[in-house]
Amino acid sequence: MENLQDDKHRDLSKNKSDGTNKFLTTDQGVKINDDNNSLKAGERGPSLLEDFILREKITHFDHERIPERIVHARGSGAHGFFEVTNPIPELTKAGFLQEKGQKTPVFTRFSTVAGGQGSTDLARDARGFAVKFYTQEGIYDLVGINIPVFFIQDASKFPDLVHALKPEPNTEIPQASSAHDTFWDFISLMPESMHMIMWIMSDRAIPRSYRMMEGFGVHTFRLINEANESSFVKFHWKPKLGTHAVVWDEAQKISGKNSDFHRQDLWDAIDMGNFPEWELGVQVIPAADENKYEFDLLDPTKLVPEELVPVTIVGRMVLNKNPDNFFAETEQIAFHPGHVVPGIDFSNDPLLQGRLFSYTDTQLSRLGSPNFHEIPINRSISPVHNNQRDGHMRQEINTGRVNYHPNSLAGGCPFQAKVSEGGFSSFEERIDSHKTRGRSESFNDHFGQAKLFFNSQTDAEKSHIVRALRFELGKVETTAIRVRMLGLLSQVDQKLAEQVAKGLGATVPPVLERPLNHGVSPENEMGDQESQTREQSVAASDALTMVKNPTNSATIASRKVAIICNEGVSEACVNNMKNALLKADAKGFIIAPHLGSLLTQENGAIPVDFSFLTASSVLFDAVYVPDGEELNALAENDDVSEFLNDAYKHCKVIGADGQASKVINAAPFASKINNDDDGLILTNEKGSADFAQEFIAAMGKHRFWEREVNLYN
Ligand code: HDE
């Protein structure tokens, strides 16, 4: 029987552009006549096993989820390109870095580490920053994070670290948070993590946007040139929009208001044509300088201060296309630090060495097949020819009878490539050593760079670290763990430890005569090397702070401003601000007690973007209240008070013109306002261009930390 209930919605003309008529079909290509009813023995009878259409549909549905990534499950990605601005053929023969203007397609995935796939974007956590370069010589993956160091020095501790960090196994609590006993128990016994802990407790771990994060390759890699000379290299991504964060109270509120905040921010920016951009930089260390520094280049808990080795910019990455399908692209992309091209090679960093095993192994269970390289997002754009055959979900139909090498039956094809023909050959490092499970003494300094990082921070940033540690350790229930942590913190900075202790109602223990070793357990010290604090040749570095970060500028491009309005709002004021923001590449959004539109003072109408129910200060970078007629009602509105109070508490710019200052003066923070607060822009004038410019200039200073109670100084 014909079953075309949806006939009235048919518009076949829309579906013909790709040459198909887009009928609904089974996976076998059979056109479906009825997709709404299963096959039954009579309209009120039981369903029939014979219904291959129903079974195919349900079977596919049953298997729609694949295992999420064990770490970095929550992520978002985008397509783009990498362009060389400063070729470095003298350092590397990598084909994609040879010529100015040369472009390579990329796909980049950002992620949190700890939380599951549906967890909040705003967790306190490191962020994955993984870039797949589709080069003419094969896939190159730079699988980094937004922090230049890592928690541990040896791959063998990674499962322990992740077990301790993830929700506790008996309760599966807490989700996407390090603030619990097992994490801090482990950390308190792993002094090598102290440098990373400083970064994780800083605002770096709560970025404003994926677009406003630096990225780091973390490990030292090698570059190899045509003459087969090698130098060591650290990779850096520097964001064009500067490096910015939110504050912790804001992060927690965003998690409730919009847990997709970073995902949406990336999607919207690209959708609106604000393509995020980073510069790729390299710190190059000549092979001869391998042992020159007070830290070991192979130790992933150490960075190379930019004061010792400056970053040279080699190119830029622009992300300009959202994925068409989240699952097919962002979820199925498979990164691997072992995906390198000729001209790039590994160092012996023991964490990197372990990663080289892990990533293929994990794809086998996550994507389910050794053929994961055939999934479109993972495919090399350079041709793939080898004798690896068959396996689950094989896509390629290999022809012929020769599937081995060497062969004569296929004329020896596919051939091995000589180095001169682009064949990959590993750098022939001389290794003359004992087989050992030891760790080099040069890895022993666990506090020197933790101090360097802490000392580089501004007072406001140090205060945020104190606050973060009070929060995290405040959630720890076992007193002994808190005390052990205070002991470790005191080796970074005594005052830091004391300030944290004050919040915990505890005292800092005396530093142990023999500090904790690599991976000691309280009863049984396993390590045979002592931790030390080595004097650093650089005392403080601006590149390590966010406030003084050299990537920062006054740009407010792509920032969002909440414009709080009521009936009778001055359209002139709104337009003045909106236009000024647009010129600065930022955007104003109208927020009002209801959706729909507002009747303006000028008897016009302006559309409302959000009501107070669906918007909140934490989702915006600044707040503006324009002049208007119904300002008393706004001043008395609890939602408006909360909105403004949060903006003030989170040190954001707040502006009002004409009579609208009365709304600010009615807000709970009014009594605390300091006349020197440059983030409060109030004027009696209406809709003046100067006011809008002052507001924008203040936004360019990002946050006004002077409003906060400083917990460090
Ligand atoms: Fe990873 N890591 N990792 N990692 N990692 C994974 O691979 C692993 C490490 C990083 O968007 C997994 O496909 C080990 C450092 C990113 O898909 C897994 C060790 C750094 C991503 C894995 C490390 C990273 C991953 C999980 C210690 C910063 C997400 C799913 C030896 C330089 C990439 C997957 C994406 C993902 C293992 C340490 C970055 C299990 C064993 C250090 C950005 O293979």
Short mmCIF file of C-alpha atoms and ligand atoms in Angstrom, two decimals, residues 68-76 107-113 126-131 142-159 161-162 196 216-219 221 300 330-337 349-363 366-367, ligand 1:
data_model
loop_
_atom_site.label_atom_id
_atom_site.label_comp_id
_atom_site.label_asym_id
_atom_site.label_seq_id
_atom_site.Cartn_x
_atom_site.Cartn_y
_atom_site.Cartn_z
CA GLU A 68 35.00 7.79 24.47
CA ARG A 69 38.63 8.75 24.77
CA ILE A 70 40.01 7.62 28.12
CA VAL A 71 41.45 11.07 28.61
CA HIS A 72 40.45 14.13 26.53
CA ALA A 73 36.94 12.70 25.98
CA ARG A 74 35.36 16.16 25.86
CA GLY A 75 36.50 18.17 22.87
CA SER A 76 35.71 20.35 19.89
CA PHE A 107 42.23 19.83 11.64
CA THR A 108 42.61 20.95 15.26
CA ARG A 109 40.89 19.44 18.28
CA PHE A 110 40.78 21.16 21.67
CA SER A 111 39.73 19.23 24.75
CA THR A 112 39.66 18.96 28.50
CA VAL A 113 41.51 16.02 30.01
CA ALA A 126 44.70 21.37 31.15
CA ARG A 127 43.33 21.72 27.62
CA GLY A 128 44.37 19.44 24.77
CA PHE A 129 45.60 21.31 21.69
CA ALA A 130 46.07 18.68 18.99
CA VAL A 131 46.76 19.63 15.37
CA LEU A 142 51.41 17.94 16.93
CA VAL A 143 49.53 16.62 19.96
CA GLY A 144 50.04 19.25 22.64
CA ILE A 145 48.32 21.05 25.49
CA ASN A 146 47.85 24.65 26.64
CA ILE A 147 50.53 24.26 29.32
CA PRO A 148 54.22 23.82 28.46
CA VAL A 149 54.94 21.07 31.01
CA PHE A 150 53.34 17.90 32.34
CA PHE A 151 52.67 16.26 35.74
CA ILE A 152 55.02 13.32 35.46
CA GLN A 153 58.42 12.47 34.03
CA ASP A 154 57.94 8.86 33.03
CA ALA A 155 55.18 7.18 31.02
CA SER A 156 54.89 4.41 33.58
CA LYS A 157 53.12 6.83 35.95
CA PHE A 158 50.46 7.95 33.43
CA PRO A 159 47.82 5.31 34.24
CA LEU A 161 47.94 9.83 37.34
CA VAL A 162 44.78 9.35 35.27
CA MET A 196 52.54 21.48 36.57
CA PHE A 216 52.73 23.75 23.55
CA GLY A 217 54.22 20.53 22.22
CA VAL A 218 55.56 20.02 25.78
CA HIS A 219 58.30 17.51 24.95
CA PHE A 221 61.47 17.05 19.71
CA PRO A 300 58.80 17.05 30.43
CA THR A 330 35.86 15.59 15.78
CA GLU A 331 35.04 12.29 17.45
CA GLN A 332 36.70 9.96 14.96
CA ILE A 333 39.88 11.93 14.48
CA ALA A 334 42.80 9.91 15.79
CA PHE A 335 45.94 11.77 16.83
CA HIS A 336 49.31 10.25 17.56
CA PRO A 337 52.57 11.97 18.53
CA ASP A 349 61.97 12.15 26.77
CA PRO A 350 60.65 9.08 28.64
CA LEU A 351 57.11 10.45 28.66
CA LEU A 352 57.15 10.98 24.90
CA GLN A 353 58.62 7.53 24.37
CA GLY A 354 55.67 5.98 26.22
CA ARG A 355 53.18 8.05 24.26
CA LEU A 356 54.64 6.65 21.04
CA PHE A 357 53.24 3.27 22.04
CA SER A 358 49.94 4.40 23.55
CA TYR A 359 48.11 6.26 20.83
CA THR A 360 47.81 3.53 18.18
CA ASP A 361 46.90 1.07 20.88
CA THR A 362 44.07 3.28 22.15
CA GLN A 363 42.67 3.81 18.63
CA ARG A 366 38.25 3.22 20.56
CA LEU A 367 37.77 3.14 16.80
FE1 HDE B 1 47.93 11.89 25.77
N1 HDE B 1 46.63 10.39 25.31
N2 HDE B 1 49.04 10.58 26.82
N3 HDE B 1 49.16 13.39 26.38
N4 HDE B 1 46.82 13.20 24.77
C1 HDE B 1 45.51 10.52 24.59
O1 HDE B 1 44.81 9.07 22.88
C2 HDE B 1 48.94 9.24 26.78
C3 HDE B 1 50.24 13.28 27.20
C4 HDE B 1 47.09 14.52 24.57
O2 HDE B 1 42.10 15.46 20.67
C5 HDE B 1 44.85 9.20 24.28
O3 HDE B 1 43.33 9.11 21.18
C6 HDE B 1 49.99 8.62 27.54
C7 HDE B 1 50.99 14.49 27.23
C8 HDE B 1 46.02 15.14 23.82
O4 HDE B 1 42.11 13.31 20.26
C9 HDE B 1 45.81 8.19 24.88
C10 HDE B 1 50.73 9.65 28.06
C11 HDE B 1 50.31 15.35 26.40
C12 HDE B 1 45.12 14.12 23.59
C13 HDE B 1 46.87 9.07 25.49
C14 HDE B 1 50.13 10.88 27.60
C15 HDE B 1 49.18 14.65 25.89
C16 HDE B 1 45.63 12.93 24.18
C17 HDE B 1 43.42 9.08 24.70
C18 HDE B 1 51.94 9.58 28.96
C19 HDE B 1 50.65 16.81 26.09
C20 HDE B 1 43.79 14.25 22.86
C21 HDE B 1 42.61 9.10 23.42
C22 HDE B 1 52.99 8.76 28.49
C23 HDE B 1 51.85 16.98 25.31
C24 HDE B 1 43.96 14.19 21.38
C25 HDE B 1 43.57 9.11 22.36
C26 HDE B 1 42.62 14.34 20.71
C27 HDE B 1 45.00 11.68 24.13
C28 HDE B 1 47.93 8.55 26.11
C29 HDE B 1 50.60 12.14 28.00
C30 HDE B 1 48.24 15.26 25.00
C31 HDE B 1 45.22 7.18 25.85
C32 HDE B 1 50.19 7.12 27.73
C33 HDE B 1 52.30 14.76 27.99
C34 HDE B 1 45.94 16.59 23.38
O5 HDE B 1 46.40 7.39 23.89
#
